[in-house]
Amino acid sequence: MDGEKTREPPASVQVYFSFVEPVVGADGRCIRSLQSFRHDMTPDAGSVLVLFEDSKVFGVLSWKERFSDRQVCLAQIKQQTGSLVIAQCSQDGRYAVLGDAGGRLCLIEFRDFSRAGSATNLKAQQLVGKRLELKACSRSGVISRDNPLERVRVAHTLASSGMDCAYTSLRWWMCSIQDQQKQFILAGKQDGSLNVRGCKLLYRKKM
């Protein structure tokens, strides 16, 4: 009938908001990007790499127990000159490559990083690479004394060749060639150039 409108059942979409809180130590800067470490994250366990707008600082948000236990750790690459603009993680979450506004790429090793926020034995093995400049760390909004990013190292730094311009896109590519696993970083720049870089990662056995 003209006077009656057909009523459709509401869509079965449910949205849950677990928490909303500022990042301690980020000085209110807006979040530029979130990059997941692994593809098998769940509400009970997961980590994401966080970049901030116009900032040299990056962070790692880790959670467990359905987001009730949250940790945000901040750090900065020493002698960093430009703001971080892009990031990409390896498929297994052990490495991440960060790009800054000046066209520099840094390969960061997260192998010994405790995403669960538990204490680690710093004397268990010698860590290879340059240390990070540690910043604030908080758990569920409360400042924590320890920062698990102390276990993270800069494995390699690659300066830009030619004109200094920012990377706009990064992709981590893994393939098998003659029964060997090869990894590449595909990097696109602001000037329209595309770089393909081979990446030889050494996976150390756990002690």
PDB file of C-alpha atoms in Angstrom:
ATOM      1  CA  MET A   1       0.000   0.000   0.000  1.00  0.00           C
ATOM      2  CA  ASP A   2       1.105   3.575  -0.670  1.00  0.00           C
ATOM      3  CA  GLY A   3       0.670   4.668   2.936  1.00  0.00           C
ATOM      4  CA  GLU A   4       2.789   1.890   4.319  1.00  0.00           C
ATOM      5  CA  LYS A   5       6.537   1.532   3.989  1.00  0.00           C
ATOM      6  CA  THR A   6       8.177  -1.807   3.812  1.00  0.00           C
ATOM      7  CA  ARG A   7      10.232  -2.356   6.933  1.00  0.00           C
ATOM      8  CA  GLU A   8      13.518  -4.112   6.425  1.00  0.00           C
ATOM      9  CA  PRO A   9      15.219  -5.961   9.258  1.00  0.00           C
ATOM     10  CA  PRO A  10      18.253  -4.108  10.671  1.00  0.00           C
ATOM     11  CA  ALA A  11      21.648  -5.193   9.474  1.00  0.00           C
ATOM     12  CA  SER A  12      23.392  -7.658  11.765  1.00  0.00           C
ATOM     13  CA  VAL A  13      26.443  -5.491  12.450  1.00  0.00           C
ATOM     14  CA  GLN A  14      27.822  -5.157  15.949  1.00  0.00           C
ATOM     15  CA  VAL A  15      30.600  -2.750  16.872  1.00  0.00           C
ATOM     16  CA  TYR A  16      32.554  -3.014  20.116  1.00  0.00           C
ATOM     17  CA  PHE A  17      34.730  -0.235  21.504  1.00  0.00           C
ATOM     18  CA  SER A  18      37.277  -1.716  23.867  1.00  0.00           C
ATOM     19  CA  PHE A  19      39.252   1.358  24.944  1.00  0.00           C
ATOM     20  CA  VAL A  20      40.047   4.947  24.059  1.00  0.00           C
ATOM     21  CA  GLU A  21      43.116   6.512  25.637  1.00  0.00           C
ATOM     22  CA  PRO A  22      45.892   8.904  24.581  1.00  0.00           C
ATOM     23  CA  VAL A  23      49.369   7.604  23.840  1.00  0.00           C
ATOM     24  CA  VAL A  24      51.612   8.604  26.738  1.00  0.00           C
ATOM     25  CA  GLY A  25      54.684  10.479  25.501  1.00  0.00           C
ATOM     26  CA  ALA A  26      53.381  11.233  21.991  1.00  0.00           C
ATOM     27  CA  ASP A  27      52.666  14.914  22.821  1.00  0.00           C
ATOM     28  CA  GLY A  28      49.203  14.659  21.333  1.00  0.00           C
ATOM     29  CA  ARG A  29      50.452  14.040  17.796  1.00  0.00           C
ATOM     30  CA  CYS A  30      48.022  12.389  15.440  1.00  0.00           C
ATOM     31  CA  ILE A  31      48.687   8.802  14.429  1.00  0.00           C
ATOM     32  CA  ARG A  32      49.961   8.561  10.870  1.00  0.00           C
ATOM     33  CA  SER A  33      49.771   4.803  10.321  1.00  0.00           C
ATOM     34  CA  LEU A  34      49.349   1.423  12.001  1.00  0.00           C
ATOM     35  CA  GLN A  35      51.240  -1.599  10.654  1.00  0.00           C
ATOM     36  CA  SER A  36      50.509  -5.087  11.982  1.00  0.00           C
ATOM     37  CA  PHE A  37      53.455  -7.321  12.867  1.00  0.00           C
ATOM     38  CA  ARG A  38      51.642 -10.560  12.061  1.00  0.00           C
ATOM     39  CA  HIS A  39      48.510 -11.654  10.219  1.00  0.00           C
ATOM     40  CA  ASP A  40      47.346 -14.034  12.960  1.00  0.00           C
ATOM     41  CA  MET A  41      46.502 -11.405  15.578  1.00  0.00           C
ATOM     42  CA  THR A  42      43.525 -11.954  17.874  1.00  0.00           C
ATOM     43  CA  PRO A  43      41.834  -9.889  20.616  1.00  0.00           C
ATOM     44  CA  ASP A  44      43.899 -11.947  23.074  1.00  0.00           C
ATOM     45  CA  ALA A  45      47.315 -11.328  21.504  1.00  0.00           C
ATOM     46  CA  GLY A  46      48.693  -8.896  18.956  1.00  0.00           C
ATOM     47  CA  SER A  47      51.033  -6.014  18.185  1.00  0.00           C
ATOM     48  CA  VAL A  48      51.068  -3.100  15.747  1.00  0.00           C
ATOM     49  CA  LEU A  49      53.796  -0.656  14.761  1.00  0.00           C
ATOM     50  CA  VAL A  50      52.695   2.974  15.195  1.00  0.00           C
ATOM     51  CA  LEU A  51      53.969   6.038  13.320  1.00  0.00           C
ATOM     52  CA  PHE A  52      53.065   9.593  14.312  1.00  0.00           C
ATOM     53  CA  GLU A  53      52.604  12.686  12.152  1.00  0.00           C
ATOM     54  CA  ASP A  54      55.725  14.888  11.846  1.00  0.00           C
ATOM     55  CA  SER A  55      57.634  12.812  14.379  1.00  0.00           C
ATOM     56  CA  LYS A  56      60.910  10.888  14.539  1.00  0.00           C
ATOM     57  CA  VAL A  57      59.440   8.667  17.257  1.00  0.00           C
ATOM     58  CA  PHE A  58      57.720   5.341  16.554  1.00  0.00           C
ATOM     59  CA  GLY A  59      55.833   3.076  18.900  1.00  0.00           C
ATOM     60  CA  VAL A  60      54.612  -0.473  19.377  1.00  0.00           C
ATOM     61  CA  LEU A  61      51.139  -1.176  20.737  1.00  0.00           C
ATOM     62  CA  SER A  62      50.829  -4.681  22.200  1.00  0.00           C
ATOM     63  CA  TRP A  63      47.838  -6.252  23.876  1.00  0.00           C
ATOM     64  CA  LYS A  64      46.554  -9.464  25.422  1.00  0.00           C
ATOM     65  CA  GLU A  65      43.523 -10.753  27.353  1.00  0.00           C
ATOM     66  CA  ARG A  66      40.960  -9.139  25.035  1.00  0.00           C
ATOM     67  CA  PHE A  67      42.695  -5.734  25.111  1.00  0.00           C
ATOM     68  CA  SER A  68      42.413  -5.515  28.904  1.00  0.00           C
ATOM     69  CA  ASP A  69      46.234  -5.605  29.170  1.00  0.00           C
ATOM     70  CA  ARG A  70      47.726  -3.009  26.815  1.00  0.00           C
ATOM     71  CA  GLN A  71      51.230  -1.685  26.421  1.00  0.00           C
ATOM     72  CA  VAL A  72      52.544   1.192  24.295  1.00  0.00           C
ATOM     73  CA  CYS A  73      56.333   1.563  23.975  1.00  0.00           C
ATOM     74  CA  LEU A  74      58.009   4.490  22.208  1.00  0.00           C
ATOM     75  CA  ALA A  75      61.538   4.856  20.834  1.00  0.00           C
ATOM     76  CA  GLN A  76      63.588   6.763  18.303  1.00  0.00           C
ATOM     77  CA  ILE A  77      66.407   5.773  15.983  1.00  0.00           C
ATOM     78  CA  LYS A  78      69.591   7.505  17.138  1.00  0.00           C
ATOM     79  CA  GLN A  79      70.807  10.358  14.928  1.00  0.00           C
ATOM     80  CA  GLN A  80      67.488  10.316  13.097  1.00  0.00           C
ATOM     81  CA  THR A  81      67.282  13.454  10.931  1.00  0.00           C
ATOM     82  CA  GLY A  82      63.853  13.290   9.307  1.00  0.00           C
ATOM     83  CA  SER A  83      60.361  12.404  10.436  1.00  0.00           C
ATOM     84  CA  LEU A  84      59.264   8.806   9.914  1.00  0.00           C
ATOM     85  CA  VAL A  85      56.719   8.593   7.123  1.00  0.00           C
ATOM     86  CA  ILE A  86      56.281   4.901   6.267  1.00  0.00           C
ATOM     87  CA  ALA A  87      56.822   1.405   7.670  1.00  0.00           C
ATOM     88  CA  GLN A  88      56.470  -2.212   6.592  1.00  0.00           C
ATOM     89  CA  CYS A  89      56.924  -5.422   8.603  1.00  0.00           C
ATOM     90  CA  SER A  90      58.259  -8.756   7.419  1.00  0.00           C
ATOM     91  CA  GLN A  91      55.759 -11.581   7.140  1.00  0.00           C
ATOM     92  CA  ASP A  92      56.973 -13.281  10.315  1.00  0.00           C
ATOM     93  CA  GLY A  93      57.052 -10.048  12.330  1.00  0.00           C
ATOM     94  CA  ARG A  94      60.735 -10.313  13.210  1.00  0.00           C
ATOM     95  CA  TYR A  95      61.841  -7.324  11.150  1.00  0.00           C
ATOM     96  CA  ALA A  96      60.460  -3.945  10.121  1.00  0.00           C
ATOM     97  CA  VAL A  97      61.757  -1.350   7.696  1.00  0.00           C
ATOM     98  CA  LEU A  98      61.145   2.330   8.480  1.00  0.00           C
ATOM     99  CA  GLY A  99      61.455   5.180   5.976  1.00  0.00           C
ATOM    100  CA  ASP A 100      61.932   8.851   6.818  1.00  0.00           C
ATOM    101  CA  ALA A 101      61.192  12.097   5.001  1.00  0.00           C
ATOM    102  CA  GLY A 102      64.808  12.371   3.835  1.00  0.00           C
ATOM    103  CA  GLY A 103      64.751   9.099   1.910  1.00  0.00           C
ATOM    104  CA  ARG A 104      66.595   6.920   4.433  1.00  0.00           C
ATOM    105  CA  LEU A 105      65.543   3.336   5.179  1.00  0.00           C
ATOM    106  CA  CYS A 106      66.306   1.575   8.461  1.00  0.00           C
ATOM    107  CA  LEU A 107      65.961  -2.167   8.996  1.00  0.00           C
ATOM    108  CA  ILE A 108      64.894  -2.833  12.590  1.00  0.00           C
ATOM    109  CA  GLU A 109      65.161  -6.268  14.229  1.00  0.00           C
ATOM    110  CA  PHE A 110      62.319  -7.142  16.615  1.00  0.00           C
ATOM    111  CA  ARG A 111      63.322 -10.764  17.188  1.00  0.00           C
ATOM    112  CA  ASP A 112      64.072 -10.299  20.900  1.00  0.00           C
ATOM    113  CA  PHE A 113      61.216  -7.888  21.582  1.00  0.00           C
ATOM    114  CA  SER A 114      58.702  -9.205  24.107  1.00  0.00           C
ATOM    115  CA  ARG A 115      55.334  -8.207  22.676  1.00  0.00           C
ATOM    116  CA  ALA A 116      53.635  -9.669  25.746  1.00  0.00           C
ATOM    117  CA  GLY A 117      55.386  -7.123  27.952  1.00  0.00           C
ATOM    118  CA  SER A 118      56.993  -9.776  30.122  1.00  0.00           C
ATOM    119  CA  ALA A 119      60.472  -9.364  31.553  1.00  0.00           C
ATOM    120  CA  THR A 120      63.390 -10.700  29.545  1.00  0.00           C
ATOM    121  CA  ASN A 121      66.879 -11.692  30.565  1.00  0.00           C
ATOM    122  CA  LEU A 122      69.212  -9.094  29.034  1.00  0.00           C
ATOM    123  CA  LYS A 123      72.252 -11.274  29.723  1.00  0.00           C
ATOM    124  CA  ALA A 124      70.886 -14.328  27.938  1.00  0.00           C
ATOM    125  CA  GLN A 125      72.680 -13.434  24.708  1.00  0.00           C
ATOM    126  CA  GLN A 126      74.545 -10.551  23.155  1.00  0.00           C
ATOM    127  CA  LEU A 127      72.410  -8.407  20.889  1.00  0.00           C
ATOM    128  CA  VAL A 128      73.879  -7.291  17.573  1.00  0.00           C
ATOM    129  CA  GLY A 129      73.184  -3.848  16.136  1.00  0.00           C
ATOM    130  CA  LYS A 130      72.695  -0.285  17.295  1.00  0.00           C
ATOM    131  CA  ARG A 131      70.486   0.502  20.258  1.00  0.00           C
ATOM    132  CA  LEU A 132      67.428   2.705  20.030  1.00  0.00           C
ATOM    133  CA  GLU A 133      66.903   5.905  21.978  1.00  0.00           C
ATOM    134  CA  LEU A 134      64.175   4.826  24.386  1.00  0.00           C
ATOM    135  CA  LYS A 135      61.167   7.043  25.084  1.00  0.00           C
ATOM    136  CA  ALA A 136      58.067   6.631  27.238  1.00  0.00           C
ATOM    137  CA  CYS A 137      56.404   3.270  27.893  1.00  0.00           C
ATOM    138  CA  SER A 138      52.972   2.795  29.443  1.00  0.00           C
ATOM    139  CA  ARG A 139      50.663  -0.068  30.373  1.00  0.00           C
ATOM    140  CA  SER A 140      46.943   0.661  30.144  1.00  0.00           C
ATOM    141  CA  GLY A 141      47.693   4.388  30.321  1.00  0.00           C
ATOM    142  CA  VAL A 142      50.035   4.182  33.338  1.00  0.00           C
ATOM    143  CA  ILE A 143      53.732   5.012  32.860  1.00  0.00           C
ATOM    144  CA  SER A 144      56.012   1.982  33.176  1.00  0.00           C
ATOM    145  CA  ARG A 145      59.655   2.079  34.223  1.00  0.00           C
ATOM    146  CA  ASP A 146      60.863  -0.616  31.816  1.00  0.00           C
ATOM    147  CA  ASN A 147      60.696  -0.338  28.037  1.00  0.00           C
ATOM    148  CA  PRO A 148      60.825  -3.663  26.127  1.00  0.00           C
ATOM    149  CA  LEU A 149      62.167  -1.809  23.071  1.00  0.00           C
ATOM    150  CA  GLU A 150      65.570  -1.970  24.759  1.00  0.00           C
ATOM    151  CA  ARG A 151      65.777  -5.428  23.136  1.00  0.00           C
ATOM    152  CA  VAL A 152      65.274  -3.996  19.650  1.00  0.00           C
ATOM    153  CA  ARG A 153      68.235  -3.181  17.409  1.00  0.00           C
ATOM    154  CA  VAL A 154      68.910  -1.279  14.175  1.00  0.00           C
ATOM    155  CA  ALA A 155      70.249  -4.006  11.881  1.00  0.00           C
ATOM    156  CA  HIS A 156      71.024  -1.882   8.823  1.00  0.00           C
ATOM    157  CA  THR A 157      70.653   1.691   7.557  1.00  0.00           C
ATOM    158  CA  LEU A 158      70.473   2.582   3.885  1.00  0.00           C
ATOM    159  CA  ALA A 159      70.902   6.211   2.814  1.00  0.00           C
ATOM    160  CA  SER A 160      69.074   7.555  -0.189  1.00  0.00           C
ATOM    161  CA  SER A 161      70.927   7.885  -3.480  1.00  0.00           C
ATOM    162  CA  GLY A 162      70.395  10.939  -5.652  1.00  0.00           C
ATOM    163  CA  MET A 163      67.814  13.515  -4.597  1.00  0.00           C
ATOM    164  CA  ASP A 164      66.533  13.316  -1.044  1.00  0.00           C
ATOM    165  CA  CYS A 165      62.823  12.579  -1.171  1.00  0.00           C
ATOM    166  CA  ALA A 166      60.518  10.497   0.943  1.00  0.00           C
ATOM    167  CA  TYR A 167      59.442   6.928   0.310  1.00  0.00           C
ATOM    168  CA  THR A 168      55.700   6.743  -0.300  1.00  0.00           C
ATOM    169  CA  SER A 169      55.175   2.980  -0.489  1.00  0.00           C
ATOM    170  CA  LEU A 170      56.906  -0.114   0.914  1.00  0.00           C
ATOM    171  CA  ARG A 171      56.132  -3.777   0.337  1.00  0.00           C
ATOM    172  CA  TRP A 172      57.905  -6.808   1.791  1.00  0.00           C
ATOM    173  CA  TRP A 173      58.059  -9.579  -0.786  1.00  0.00           C
ATOM    174  CA  MET A 174      59.073 -13.170  -0.078  1.00  0.00           C
ATOM    175  CA  CYS A 175      59.548 -15.796  -2.773  1.00  0.00           C
ATOM    176  CA  SER A 176      61.238 -19.142  -3.360  1.00  0.00           C
ATOM    177  CA  ILE A 177      64.033 -19.391  -5.947  1.00  0.00           C
ATOM    178  CA  GLN A 178      65.724 -22.748  -6.539  1.00  0.00           C
ATOM    179  CA  ASP A 179      64.596 -24.137  -3.188  1.00  0.00           C
ATOM    180  CA  GLN A 180      65.880 -21.036  -1.386  1.00  0.00           C
ATOM    181  CA  GLN A 181      63.745 -18.416   0.284  1.00  0.00           C
ATOM    182  CA  LYS A 182      64.512 -14.889  -0.918  1.00  0.00           C
ATOM    183  CA  GLN A 183      63.188 -11.646   0.529  1.00  0.00           C
ATOM    184  CA  PHE A 184      62.941  -8.283  -1.196  1.00  0.00           C
ATOM    185  CA  ILE A 185      61.808  -4.809  -0.225  1.00  0.00           C
ATOM    186  CA  LEU A 186      59.917  -2.936  -2.946  1.00  0.00           C
ATOM    187  CA  ALA A 187      60.153   0.810  -2.297  1.00  0.00           C
ATOM    188  CA  GLY A 188      58.407   3.602  -4.202  1.00  0.00           C
ATOM    189  CA  LYS A 189      59.549   7.211  -3.807  1.00  0.00           C
ATOM    190  CA  GLN A 190      57.921  10.610  -4.054  1.00  0.00           C
ATOM    191  CA  ASP A 191      59.766  11.397  -7.297  1.00  0.00           C
ATOM    192  CA  GLY A 192      58.157   8.427  -9.035  1.00  0.00           C
ATOM    193  CA  SER A 193      61.151   6.102  -8.832  1.00  0.00           C
ATOM    194  CA  LEU A 194      60.907   2.460  -7.764  1.00  0.00           C
ATOM    195  CA  ASN A 195      63.647   0.622  -5.890  1.00  0.00           C
ATOM    196  CA  VAL A 196      63.959  -3.139  -5.420  1.00  0.00           C
ATOM    197  CA  ARG A 197      66.349  -4.181  -2.673  1.00  0.00           C
ATOM    198  CA  GLY A 198      67.358  -7.694  -1.717  1.00  0.00           C
ATOM    199  CA  CYS A 199      67.226  -8.455   1.983  1.00  0.00           C
ATOM    200  CA  LYS A 200      69.321 -11.225   3.531  1.00  0.00           C
ATOM    201  CA  LEU A 201      67.995 -11.879   7.020  1.00  0.00           C
ATOM    202  CA  LEU A 202      69.894 -14.032   9.476  1.00  0.00           C
ATOM    203  CA  TYR A 203      67.658 -15.894  11.903  1.00  0.00           C
ATOM    204  CA  ARG A 204      69.523 -16.761  15.068  1.00  0.00           C
ATOM    205  CA  LYS A 205      68.560 -19.769  17.120  1.00  0.00           C
ATOM    206  CA  LYS A 206      66.999 -19.058  20.477  1.00  0.00           C
ATOM    207  CA  MET A 207      69.145 -19.745  23.517  1.00  0.00           C
TER     208      MET A 207
END
